PDB file of C-alpha atoms in Angstrom:
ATOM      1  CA  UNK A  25       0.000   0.000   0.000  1.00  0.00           C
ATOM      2  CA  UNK A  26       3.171   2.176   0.528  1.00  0.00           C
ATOM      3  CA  UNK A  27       4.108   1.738  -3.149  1.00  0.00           C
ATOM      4  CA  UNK A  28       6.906  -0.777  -2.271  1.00  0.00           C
ATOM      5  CA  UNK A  29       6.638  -4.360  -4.473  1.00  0.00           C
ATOM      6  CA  UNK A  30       8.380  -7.272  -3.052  1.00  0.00           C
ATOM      7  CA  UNK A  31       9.744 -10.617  -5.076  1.00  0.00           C
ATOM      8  CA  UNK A  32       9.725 -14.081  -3.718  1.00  0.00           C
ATOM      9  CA  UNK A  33      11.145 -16.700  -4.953  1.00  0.00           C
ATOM     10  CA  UNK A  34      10.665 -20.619  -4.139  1.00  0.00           C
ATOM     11  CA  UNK A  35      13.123 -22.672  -5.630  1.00  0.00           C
ATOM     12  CA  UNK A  36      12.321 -26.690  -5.532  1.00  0.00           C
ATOM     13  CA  UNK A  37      15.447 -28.937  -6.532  1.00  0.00           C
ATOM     14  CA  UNK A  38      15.930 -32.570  -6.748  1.00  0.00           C
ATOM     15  CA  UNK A  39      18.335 -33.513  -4.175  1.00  0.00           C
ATOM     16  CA  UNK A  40      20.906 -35.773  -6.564  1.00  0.00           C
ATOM     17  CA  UNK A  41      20.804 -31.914  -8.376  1.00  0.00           C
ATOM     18  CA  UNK A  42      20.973 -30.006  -5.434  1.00  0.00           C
ATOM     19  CA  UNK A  43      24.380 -31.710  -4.063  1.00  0.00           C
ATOM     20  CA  UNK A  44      25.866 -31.734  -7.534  1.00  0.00           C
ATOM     21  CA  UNK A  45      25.671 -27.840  -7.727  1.00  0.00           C
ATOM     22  CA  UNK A  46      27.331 -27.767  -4.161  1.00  0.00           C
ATOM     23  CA  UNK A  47      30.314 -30.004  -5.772  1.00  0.00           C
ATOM     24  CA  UNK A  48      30.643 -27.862  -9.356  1.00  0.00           C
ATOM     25  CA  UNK A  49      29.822 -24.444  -7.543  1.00  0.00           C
ATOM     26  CA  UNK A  50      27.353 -23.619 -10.012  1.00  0.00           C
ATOM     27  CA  UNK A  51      25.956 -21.423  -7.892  1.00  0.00           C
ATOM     28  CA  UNK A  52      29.190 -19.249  -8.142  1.00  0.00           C
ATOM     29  CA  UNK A  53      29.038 -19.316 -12.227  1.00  0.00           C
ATOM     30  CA  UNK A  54      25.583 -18.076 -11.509  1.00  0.00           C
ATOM     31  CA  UNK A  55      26.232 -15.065  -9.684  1.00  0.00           C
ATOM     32  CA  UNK A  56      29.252 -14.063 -11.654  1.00  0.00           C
ATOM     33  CA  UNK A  57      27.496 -14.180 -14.617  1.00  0.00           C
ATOM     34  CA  UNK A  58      24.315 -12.109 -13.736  1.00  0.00           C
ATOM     35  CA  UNK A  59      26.912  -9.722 -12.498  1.00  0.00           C
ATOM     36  CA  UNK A  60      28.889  -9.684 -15.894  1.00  0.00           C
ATOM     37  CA  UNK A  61      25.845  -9.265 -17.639  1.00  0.00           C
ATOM     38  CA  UNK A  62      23.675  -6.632 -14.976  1.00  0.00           C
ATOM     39  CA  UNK A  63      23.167  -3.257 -16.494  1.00  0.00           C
ATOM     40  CA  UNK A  64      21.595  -2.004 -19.745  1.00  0.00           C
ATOM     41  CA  UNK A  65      19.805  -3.868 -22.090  1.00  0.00           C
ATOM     42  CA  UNK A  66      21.409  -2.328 -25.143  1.00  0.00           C
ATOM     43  CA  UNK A  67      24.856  -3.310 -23.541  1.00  0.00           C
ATOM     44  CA  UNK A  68      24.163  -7.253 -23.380  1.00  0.00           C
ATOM     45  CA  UNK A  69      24.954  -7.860 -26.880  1.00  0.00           C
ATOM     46  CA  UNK A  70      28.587  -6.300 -26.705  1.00  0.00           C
ATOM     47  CA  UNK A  71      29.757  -7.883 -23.475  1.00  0.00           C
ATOM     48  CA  UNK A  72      28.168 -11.854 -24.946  1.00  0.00           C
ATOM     49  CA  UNK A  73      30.030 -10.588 -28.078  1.00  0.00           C
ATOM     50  CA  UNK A  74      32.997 -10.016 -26.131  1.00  0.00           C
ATOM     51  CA  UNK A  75      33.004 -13.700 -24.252  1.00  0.00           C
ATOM     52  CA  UNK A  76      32.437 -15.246 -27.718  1.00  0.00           C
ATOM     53  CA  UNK A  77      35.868 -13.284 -28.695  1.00  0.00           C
ATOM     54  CA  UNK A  78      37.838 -14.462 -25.865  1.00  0.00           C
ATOM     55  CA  UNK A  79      36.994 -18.237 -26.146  1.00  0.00           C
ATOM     56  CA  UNK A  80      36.850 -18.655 -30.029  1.00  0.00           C
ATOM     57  CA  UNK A  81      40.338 -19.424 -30.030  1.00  0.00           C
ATOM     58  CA  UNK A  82      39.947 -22.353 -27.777  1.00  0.00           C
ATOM     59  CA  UNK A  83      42.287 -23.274 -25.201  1.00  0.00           C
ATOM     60  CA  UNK A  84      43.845 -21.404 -22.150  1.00  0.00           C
ATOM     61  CA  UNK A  85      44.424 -17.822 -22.422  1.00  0.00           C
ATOM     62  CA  UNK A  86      48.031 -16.942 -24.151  1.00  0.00           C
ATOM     63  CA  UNK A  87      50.117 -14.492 -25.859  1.00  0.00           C
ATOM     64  CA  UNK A  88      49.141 -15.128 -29.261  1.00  0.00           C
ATOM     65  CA  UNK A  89      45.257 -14.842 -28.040  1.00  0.00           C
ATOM     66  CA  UNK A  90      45.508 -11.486 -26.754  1.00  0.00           C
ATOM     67  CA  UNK A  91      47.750 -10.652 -29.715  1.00  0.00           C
ATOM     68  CA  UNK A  92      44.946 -11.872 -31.918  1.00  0.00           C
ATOM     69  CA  UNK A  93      42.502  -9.664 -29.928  1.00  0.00           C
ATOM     70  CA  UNK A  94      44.701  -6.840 -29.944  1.00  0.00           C
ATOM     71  CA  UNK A  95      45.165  -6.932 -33.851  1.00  0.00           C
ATOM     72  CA  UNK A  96      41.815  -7.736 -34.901  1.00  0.00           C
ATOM     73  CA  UNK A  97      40.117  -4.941 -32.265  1.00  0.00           C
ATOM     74  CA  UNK A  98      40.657  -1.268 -32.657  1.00  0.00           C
ATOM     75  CA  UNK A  99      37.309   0.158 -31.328  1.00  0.00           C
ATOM     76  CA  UNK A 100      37.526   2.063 -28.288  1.00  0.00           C
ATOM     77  CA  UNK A 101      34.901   1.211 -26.083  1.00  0.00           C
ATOM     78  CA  UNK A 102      35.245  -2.439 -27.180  1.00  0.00           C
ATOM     79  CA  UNK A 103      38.626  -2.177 -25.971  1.00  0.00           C
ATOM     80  CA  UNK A 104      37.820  -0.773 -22.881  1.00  0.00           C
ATOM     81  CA  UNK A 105      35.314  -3.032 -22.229  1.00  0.00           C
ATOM     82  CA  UNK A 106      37.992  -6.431 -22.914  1.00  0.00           C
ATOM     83  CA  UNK A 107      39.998  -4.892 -20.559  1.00  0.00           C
ATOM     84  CA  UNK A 108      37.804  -4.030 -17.411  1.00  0.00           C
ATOM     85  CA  UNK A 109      36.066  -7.703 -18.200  1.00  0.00           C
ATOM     86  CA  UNK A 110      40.134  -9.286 -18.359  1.00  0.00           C
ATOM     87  CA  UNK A 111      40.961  -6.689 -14.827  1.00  0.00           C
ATOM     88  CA  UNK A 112      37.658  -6.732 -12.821  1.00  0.00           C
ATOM     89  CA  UNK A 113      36.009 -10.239 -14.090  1.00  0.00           C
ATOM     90  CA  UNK A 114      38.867 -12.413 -14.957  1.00  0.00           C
ATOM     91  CA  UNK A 115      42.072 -11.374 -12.623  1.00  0.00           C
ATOM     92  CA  UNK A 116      43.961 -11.685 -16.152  1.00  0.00           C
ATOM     93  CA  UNK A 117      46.319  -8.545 -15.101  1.00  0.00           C
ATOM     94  CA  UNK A 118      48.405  -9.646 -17.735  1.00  0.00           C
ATOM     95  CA  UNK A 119      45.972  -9.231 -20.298  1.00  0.00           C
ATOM     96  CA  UNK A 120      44.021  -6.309 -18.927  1.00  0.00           C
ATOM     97  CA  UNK A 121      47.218  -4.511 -19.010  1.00  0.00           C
ATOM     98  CA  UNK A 122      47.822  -5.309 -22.513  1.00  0.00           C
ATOM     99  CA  UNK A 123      44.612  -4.214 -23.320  1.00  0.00           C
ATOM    100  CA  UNK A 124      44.965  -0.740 -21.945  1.00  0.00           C
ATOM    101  CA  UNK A 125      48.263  -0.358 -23.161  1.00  0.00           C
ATOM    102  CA  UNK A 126      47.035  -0.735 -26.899  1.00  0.00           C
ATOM    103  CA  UNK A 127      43.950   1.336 -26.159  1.00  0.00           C
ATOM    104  CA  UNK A 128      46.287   3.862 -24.738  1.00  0.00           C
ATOM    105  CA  UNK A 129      47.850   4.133 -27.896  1.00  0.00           C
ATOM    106  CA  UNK A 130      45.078   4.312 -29.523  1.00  0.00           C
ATOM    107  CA  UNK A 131      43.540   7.343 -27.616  1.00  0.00           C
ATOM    108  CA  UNK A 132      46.967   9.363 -27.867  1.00  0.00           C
ATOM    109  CA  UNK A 133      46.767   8.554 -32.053  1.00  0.00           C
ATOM    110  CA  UNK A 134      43.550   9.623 -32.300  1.00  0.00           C
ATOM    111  CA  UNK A 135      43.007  12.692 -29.825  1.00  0.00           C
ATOM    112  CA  UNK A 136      46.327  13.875 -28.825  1.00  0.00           C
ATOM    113  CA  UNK A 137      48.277  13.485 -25.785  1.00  0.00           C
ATOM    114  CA  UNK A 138      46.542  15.864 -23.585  1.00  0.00           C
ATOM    115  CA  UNK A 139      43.096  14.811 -23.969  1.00  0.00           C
ATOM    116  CA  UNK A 140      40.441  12.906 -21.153  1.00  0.00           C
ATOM    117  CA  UNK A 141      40.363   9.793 -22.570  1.00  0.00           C
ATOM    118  CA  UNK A 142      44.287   9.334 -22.645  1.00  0.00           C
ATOM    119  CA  UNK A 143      44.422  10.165 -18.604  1.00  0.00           C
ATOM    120  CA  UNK A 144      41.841   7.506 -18.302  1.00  0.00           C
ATOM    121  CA  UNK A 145      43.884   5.272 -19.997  1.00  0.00           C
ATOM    122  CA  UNK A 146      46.821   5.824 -17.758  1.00  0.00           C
ATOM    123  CA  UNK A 147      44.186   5.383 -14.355  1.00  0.00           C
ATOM    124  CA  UNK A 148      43.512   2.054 -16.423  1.00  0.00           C
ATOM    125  CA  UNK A 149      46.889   1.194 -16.498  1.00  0.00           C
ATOM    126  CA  UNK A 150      47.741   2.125 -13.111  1.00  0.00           C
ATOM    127  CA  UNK A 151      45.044   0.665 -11.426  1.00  0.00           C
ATOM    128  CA  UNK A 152      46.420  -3.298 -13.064  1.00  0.00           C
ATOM    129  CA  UNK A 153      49.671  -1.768 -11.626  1.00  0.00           C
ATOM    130  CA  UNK A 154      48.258  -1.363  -8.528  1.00  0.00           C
ATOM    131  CA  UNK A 155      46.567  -4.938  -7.838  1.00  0.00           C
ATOM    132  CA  UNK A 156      50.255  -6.656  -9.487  1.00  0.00           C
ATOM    133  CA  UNK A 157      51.932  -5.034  -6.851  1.00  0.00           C
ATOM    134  CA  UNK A 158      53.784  -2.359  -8.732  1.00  0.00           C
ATOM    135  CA  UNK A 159      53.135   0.600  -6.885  1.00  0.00           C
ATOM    136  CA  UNK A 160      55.720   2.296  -8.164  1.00  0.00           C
ATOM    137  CA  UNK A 161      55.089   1.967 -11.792  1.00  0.00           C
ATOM    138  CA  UNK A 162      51.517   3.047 -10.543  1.00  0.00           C
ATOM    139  CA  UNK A 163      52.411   6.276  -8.995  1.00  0.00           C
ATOM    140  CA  UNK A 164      53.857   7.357 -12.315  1.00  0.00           C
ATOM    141  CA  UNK A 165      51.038   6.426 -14.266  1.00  0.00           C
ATOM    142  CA  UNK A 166      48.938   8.378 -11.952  1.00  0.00           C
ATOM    143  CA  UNK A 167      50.804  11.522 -11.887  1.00  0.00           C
ATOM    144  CA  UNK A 168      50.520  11.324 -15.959  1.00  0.00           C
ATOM    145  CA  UNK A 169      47.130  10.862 -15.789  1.00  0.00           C
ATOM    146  CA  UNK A 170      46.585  14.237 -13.248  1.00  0.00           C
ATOM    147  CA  UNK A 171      49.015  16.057 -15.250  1.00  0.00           C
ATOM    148  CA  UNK A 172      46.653  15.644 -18.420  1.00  0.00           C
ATOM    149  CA  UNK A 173      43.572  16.041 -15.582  1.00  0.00           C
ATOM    150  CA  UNK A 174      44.861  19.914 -14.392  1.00  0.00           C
ATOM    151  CA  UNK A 175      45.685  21.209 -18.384  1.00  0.00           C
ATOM    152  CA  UNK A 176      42.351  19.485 -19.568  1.00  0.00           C
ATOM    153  CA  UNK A 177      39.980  20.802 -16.147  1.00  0.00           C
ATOM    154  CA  UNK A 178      42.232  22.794 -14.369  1.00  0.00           C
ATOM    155  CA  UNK A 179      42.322  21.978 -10.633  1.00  0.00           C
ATOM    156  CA  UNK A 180      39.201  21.870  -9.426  1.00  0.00           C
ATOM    157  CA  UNK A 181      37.511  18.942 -10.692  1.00  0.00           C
ATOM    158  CA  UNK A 182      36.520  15.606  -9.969  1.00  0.00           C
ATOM    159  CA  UNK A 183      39.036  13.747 -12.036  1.00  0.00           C
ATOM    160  CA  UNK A 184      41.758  15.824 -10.144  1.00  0.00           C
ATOM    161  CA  UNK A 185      40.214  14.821  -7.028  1.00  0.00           C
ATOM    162  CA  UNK A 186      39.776  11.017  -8.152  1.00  0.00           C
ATOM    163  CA  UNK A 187      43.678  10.674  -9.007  1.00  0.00           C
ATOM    164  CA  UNK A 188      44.489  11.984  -5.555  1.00  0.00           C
ATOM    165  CA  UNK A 189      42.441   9.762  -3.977  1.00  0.00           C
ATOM    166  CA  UNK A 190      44.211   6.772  -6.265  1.00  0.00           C
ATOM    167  CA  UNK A 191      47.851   7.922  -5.246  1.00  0.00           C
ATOM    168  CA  UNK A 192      46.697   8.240  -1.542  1.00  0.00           C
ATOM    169  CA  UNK A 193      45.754   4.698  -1.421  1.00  0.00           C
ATOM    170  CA  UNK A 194      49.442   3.797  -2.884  1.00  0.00           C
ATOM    171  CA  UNK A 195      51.284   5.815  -0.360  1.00  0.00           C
ATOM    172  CA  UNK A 196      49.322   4.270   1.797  1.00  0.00           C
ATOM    173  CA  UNK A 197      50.191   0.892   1.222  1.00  0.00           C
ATOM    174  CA  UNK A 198      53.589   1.781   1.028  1.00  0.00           C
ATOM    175  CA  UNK A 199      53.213   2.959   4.433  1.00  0.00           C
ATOM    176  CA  UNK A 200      54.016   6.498   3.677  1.00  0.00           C
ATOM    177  CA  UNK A 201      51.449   7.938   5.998  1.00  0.00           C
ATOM    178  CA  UNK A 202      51.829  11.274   6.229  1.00  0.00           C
ATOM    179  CA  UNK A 203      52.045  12.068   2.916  1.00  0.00           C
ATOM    180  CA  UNK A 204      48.658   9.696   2.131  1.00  0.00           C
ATOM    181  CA  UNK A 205      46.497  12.199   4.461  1.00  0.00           C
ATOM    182  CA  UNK A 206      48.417  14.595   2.166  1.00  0.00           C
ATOM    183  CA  UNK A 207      46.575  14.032  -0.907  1.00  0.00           C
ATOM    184  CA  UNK A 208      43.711  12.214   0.628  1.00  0.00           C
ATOM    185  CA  UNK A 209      42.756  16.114   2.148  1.00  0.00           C
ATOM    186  CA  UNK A 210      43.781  17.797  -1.365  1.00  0.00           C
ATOM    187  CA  UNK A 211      40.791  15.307  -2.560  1.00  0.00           C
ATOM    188  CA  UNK A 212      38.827  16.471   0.015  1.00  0.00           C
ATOM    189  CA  UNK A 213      39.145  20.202  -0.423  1.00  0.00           C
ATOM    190  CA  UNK A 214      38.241  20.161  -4.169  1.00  0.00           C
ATOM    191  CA  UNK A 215      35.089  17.477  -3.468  1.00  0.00           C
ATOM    192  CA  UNK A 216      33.708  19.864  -0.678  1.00  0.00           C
ATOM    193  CA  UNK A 217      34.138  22.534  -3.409  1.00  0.00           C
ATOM    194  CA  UNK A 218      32.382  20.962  -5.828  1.00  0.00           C
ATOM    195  CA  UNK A 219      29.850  19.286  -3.954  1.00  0.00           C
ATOM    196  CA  UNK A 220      29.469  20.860  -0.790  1.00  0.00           C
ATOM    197  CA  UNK A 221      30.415  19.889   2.563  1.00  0.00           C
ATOM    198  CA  UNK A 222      27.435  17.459   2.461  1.00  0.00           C
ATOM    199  CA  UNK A 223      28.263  14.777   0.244  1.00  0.00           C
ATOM    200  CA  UNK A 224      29.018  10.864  -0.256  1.00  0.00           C
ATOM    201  CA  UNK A 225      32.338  11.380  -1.469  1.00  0.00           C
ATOM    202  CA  UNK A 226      32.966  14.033   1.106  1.00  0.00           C
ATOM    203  CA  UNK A 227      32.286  10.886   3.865  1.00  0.00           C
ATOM    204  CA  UNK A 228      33.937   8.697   1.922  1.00  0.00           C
ATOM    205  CA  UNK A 229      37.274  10.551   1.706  1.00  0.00           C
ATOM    206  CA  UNK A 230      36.649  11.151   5.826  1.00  0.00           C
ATOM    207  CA  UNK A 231      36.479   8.065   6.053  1.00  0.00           C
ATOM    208  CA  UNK A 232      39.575   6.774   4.020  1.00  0.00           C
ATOM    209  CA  UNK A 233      41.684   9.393   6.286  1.00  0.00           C
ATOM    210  CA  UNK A 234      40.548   8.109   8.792  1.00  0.00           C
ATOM    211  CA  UNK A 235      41.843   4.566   8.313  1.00  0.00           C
ATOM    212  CA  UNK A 236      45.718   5.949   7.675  1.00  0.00           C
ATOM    213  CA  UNK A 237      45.582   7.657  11.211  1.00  0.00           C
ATOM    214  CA  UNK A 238      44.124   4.185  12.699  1.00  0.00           C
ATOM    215  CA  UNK A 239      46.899   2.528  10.993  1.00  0.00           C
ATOM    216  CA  UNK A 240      49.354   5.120  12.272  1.00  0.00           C
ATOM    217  CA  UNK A 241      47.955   4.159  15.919  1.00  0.00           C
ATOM    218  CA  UNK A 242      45.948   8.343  16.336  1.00  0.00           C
ATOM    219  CA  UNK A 243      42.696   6.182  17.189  1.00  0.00           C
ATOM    220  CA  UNK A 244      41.801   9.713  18.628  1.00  0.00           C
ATOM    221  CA  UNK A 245      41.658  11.381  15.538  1.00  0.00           C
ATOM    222  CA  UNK A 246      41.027   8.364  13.624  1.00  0.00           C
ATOM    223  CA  UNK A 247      37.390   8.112  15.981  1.00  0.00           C
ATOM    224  CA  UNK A 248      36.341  11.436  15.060  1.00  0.00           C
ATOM    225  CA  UNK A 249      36.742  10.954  11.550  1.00  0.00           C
ATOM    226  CA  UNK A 250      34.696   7.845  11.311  1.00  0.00           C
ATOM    227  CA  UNK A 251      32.260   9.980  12.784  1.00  0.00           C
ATOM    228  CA  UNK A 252      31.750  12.533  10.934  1.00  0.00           C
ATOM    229  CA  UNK A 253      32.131  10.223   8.212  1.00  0.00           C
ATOM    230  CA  UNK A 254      29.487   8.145   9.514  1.00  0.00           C
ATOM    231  CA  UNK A 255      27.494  11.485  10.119  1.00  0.00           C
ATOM    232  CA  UNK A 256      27.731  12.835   6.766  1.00  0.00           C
ATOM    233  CA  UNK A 257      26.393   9.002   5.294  1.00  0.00           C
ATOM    234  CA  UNK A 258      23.633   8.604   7.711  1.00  0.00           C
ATOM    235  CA  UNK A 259      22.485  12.283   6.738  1.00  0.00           C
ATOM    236  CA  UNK A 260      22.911  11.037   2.544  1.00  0.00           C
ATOM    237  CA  UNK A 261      21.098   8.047   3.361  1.00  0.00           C
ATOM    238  CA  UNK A 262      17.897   9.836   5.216  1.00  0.00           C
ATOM    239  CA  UNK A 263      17.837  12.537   2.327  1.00  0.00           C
ATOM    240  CA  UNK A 264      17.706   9.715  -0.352  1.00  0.00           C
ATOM    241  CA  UNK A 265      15.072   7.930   1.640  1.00  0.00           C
ATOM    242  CA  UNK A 266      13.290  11.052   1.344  1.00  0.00           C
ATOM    243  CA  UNK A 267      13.610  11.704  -2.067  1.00  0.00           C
ATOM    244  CA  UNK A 268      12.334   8.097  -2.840  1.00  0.00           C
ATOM    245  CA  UNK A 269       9.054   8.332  -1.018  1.00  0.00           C
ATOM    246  CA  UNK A 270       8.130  11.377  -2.654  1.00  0.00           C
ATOM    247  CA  UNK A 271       4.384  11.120  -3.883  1.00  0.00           C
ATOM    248  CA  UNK A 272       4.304  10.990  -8.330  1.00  0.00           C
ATOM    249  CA  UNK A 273       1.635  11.937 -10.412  1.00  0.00           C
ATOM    250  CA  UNK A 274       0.620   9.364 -12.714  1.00  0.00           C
ATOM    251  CA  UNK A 275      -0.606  10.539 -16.100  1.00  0.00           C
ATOM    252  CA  UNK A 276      -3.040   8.678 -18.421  1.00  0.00           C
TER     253      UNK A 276
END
């Protein structure tokens, strides 16, 4: 009556069926895949189209597949898409990397050095960097892609305040502390600019500070940051809420 609508489902199996899909996980090929394939409509094609690509070669994954997918593939968003399903989907760092690296040459080809697309390319790059281990090689990737950020947007703008956030995270796992909150608060300054002092990624950049100084042993200051974070998402939350039980006219 509230204008919420609820979905059960019953599921009945046979038990021989049942303990089979405990012993071949199918269950976990299940939920992969509906996340692989969640999102828009439209989009469903591409990313089947993309599966079909990988595994038409038969066999495990190798050098001459990706350079077969590399050769025959010079779309943009196709190539983006190979690579976040070889990073995010697969774990094939290898291959994601290879990916962006060939859709990073692409981009600089085709727009220039200094455009959007190529510092997105290098945040590609660096983030495969980043979950190999290579933090260094990350860091440098980084501070190409916020170069391009600052002559593209200047300083002030979300991209800016993105890469920060990425090179915070680094220094943090390198254990350079002080330096982390550095750029963790430069994030912070230019999202309170930009979205007030209200915000989701205000708390969540709170909130990331807030683990270095835990880490660092300042539970003190580490406390109050959770709760402001904590604060600032409770106070999202409630306004979303809000927004979401708003009354709509229906027109027929």
């Amino acid at each position: 009556m509230q204008g919420f609508f609820h979905i059960c489902e019953i599921q009945l199996h046979h038990s021989e069926i049942y303990k089979l899909d405990k012993v071949l996980m199918s269950h976990d090929y299940y939920e992969y895949f509906r996340t692989y394939f969640a999102g828009a409509t439209h989009s469903l094609k591409d990313r089947l189209d993309d599966l079909k690509l990988i595994i038409s070669q038969g066999g495990d994954l190798d050098e001459y597949l990706l350079n077969e997918l590399l050769e025959r593939n010079k779309n943009e968003r196709r190539l983006e898409r190979l690579g976040a399903l070889f990073e995010l989907s697969l774990c094939e760092y290898h291959f994601a990397l290879g990916v962006y690296g060939k859709l990073f040459e692409i981009r600089v080809q085709k727009h220039g050095p200094r455009h959007p697309l190529v510092a997105k390319a290098y945040t590609n790059m660096a983030n495969v960097l980043e979950k190999q281990g290579k933090l260094d090689e990350a860091m440098e990737l980084h501070k190409a892609s916020q170069e391009v950020n600052k002559r593209t947007h200047g300083g002030k703008h979300e991209s800016v305040a993105n890469t920060y956030e990425h090179m915070a995270m680094i220094l943090k796992e390198q254990l350079e502390y002080a330096h982390a909150i550095k750029y963790f608060e430069m994030a912070l300054e230019i999202n309170k600019e930009i979205h007030g002092e209200k915000n989701s990624l205000v708390a969540n950049t709170l909130n990331n500070i807030a683990v270095v100084y835990q880490e660092q042993g300042n539970l003190d200051k580490a406390l109050v940051l959770y709760q402001e974070s904590l604060a600032l998402t409770e106070n999202f939350l409630l306004i979303r809420i809000g927004q979401s039980q708003q009354p709509t006219a229906t027109w027929r």
